[in-house]
């Protein structure tokens, strides 16, 4: 009987640990979505310039913007809008 109680306690602890891991993964996913929302176009331009340079193009320019300039463009009024970045 005592072993059965210990097994139930162990299962509850495992469930609690799994819930904590799920919360951590969810927070990391939300943070990743936020970073991609803010810097996605800039990162895409940087990778495009890198791919062009690796392909052998000699006159490659970085079309990305600085992070501070991109952050200044965002506000609550225009957060969901894509301003031609």
Coordinates of C-alpha atoms in Angstrom, one line a residue:
X1 CA 0.0 0.0 0.0
X2 CA 2.8 2.4 0.8
X3 CA 4.5 1.7 -2.5
X4 CA 1.3 2.6 -4.3
X5 CA 1.2 6.0 -2.6
X6 CA 4.8 6.7 -3.4
X7 CA 4.2 5.9 -7.1
X8 CA 1.3 8.3 -7.2
X9 CA 3.4 11.1 -5.6
X10 CA 6.2 10.4 -8.2
X11 CA 3.7 10.6 -11.1
X12 CA 2.4 14.0 -9.8
X13 CA 5.9 15.4 -9.6
X14 CA 6.6 14.3 -13.1
X15 CA 3.5 16.0 -14.3
X16 CA 4.4 19.2 -12.6
X17 CA 7.9 19.1 -14.2
X18 CA 6.4 18.6 -17.6
X19 CA 4.1 21.5 -17.1
X20 CA 7.0 23.7 -16.2
X21 CA 8.9 22.7 -19.3
X22 CA 5.8 23.4 -21.5
X23 CA 5.6 26.9 -20.0
X24 CA 9.3 27.5 -20.7
X25 CA 8.9 26.3 -24.3
X26 CA 5.9 28.6 -24.8
X27 CA 7.8 31.6 -23.5
X28 CA 10.7 30.9 -25.8
X29 CA 8.3 30.5 -28.7
X30 CA 6.7 33.9 -27.9
X31 CA 10.1 35.6 -27.7
X32 CA 11.1 34.0 -31.0
X33 CA 7.9 35.3 -32.7
X34 CA 8.6 38.7 -31.3
X35 CA 12.1 38.8 -32.6
X36 CA 11.1 37.6 -36.0
X37 CA 8.3 40.2 -36.2
X38 CA 10.7 43.0 -35.4
X39 CA 13.8 41.9 -37.4
X40 CA 12.4 39.4 -39.9
X41 CA 12.8 41.6 -43.0
X42 CA 16.2 42.8 -42.0
X43 CA 17.4 39.3 -41.4
X44 CA 16.0 38.2 -44.8
X45 CA 17.9 41.0 -46.5
X46 CA 21.1 40.1 -44.7
X47 CA 20.8 36.4 -45.7
X48 CA 20.0 37.5 -49.3
X49 CA 23.1 39.6 -49.4
X50 CA 25.2 36.8 -48.0
X51 CA 23.8 34.3 -50.5
X52 CA 24.6 36.7 -53.4
X53 CA 28.2 37.2 -52.1
X54 CA 28.7 33.4 -51.8
X55 CA 27.3 33.0 -55.3
X56 CA 30.2 35.1 -56.6
X57 CA 28.6 38.5 -57.1
X58 CA 31.2 41.2 -56.3
X59 CA 29.0 44.2 -55.9
X60 CA 26.8 43.1 -53.1
X61 CA 25.3 45.8 -50.8
X62 CA 23.6 45.1 -47.5
X63 CA 20.0 46.2 -47.8
X64 CA 19.2 45.8 -44.2
X65 CA 18.6 48.6 -41.8
X66 CA 20.1 49.2 -38.4
X67 CA 18.2 47.7 -35.4
X68 CA 17.6 51.1 -33.8
X69 CA 16.2 52.6 -36.9
X70 CA 13.8 49.7 -37.4
X71 CA 12.7 49.9 -33.7
X72 CA 12.0 53.6 -34.0
X73 CA 9.6 53.0 -36.8
X74 CA 7.4 50.7 -34.7
X75 CA 4.7 52.1 -32.4
X76 CA 1.3 50.9 -31.2
X77 CA -0.4 52.7 -34.0
X78 CA 1.6 50.9 -36.8
X79 CA 2.8 47.8 -35.1
X80 CA 1.0 45.4 -37.5
X81 CA 1.8 47.3 -40.6
X82 CA 4.6 46.5 -43.0
X83 CA 6.2 49.8 -44.0
X84 CA 8.1 48.6 -47.0
X85 CA 11.0 47.2 -45.0

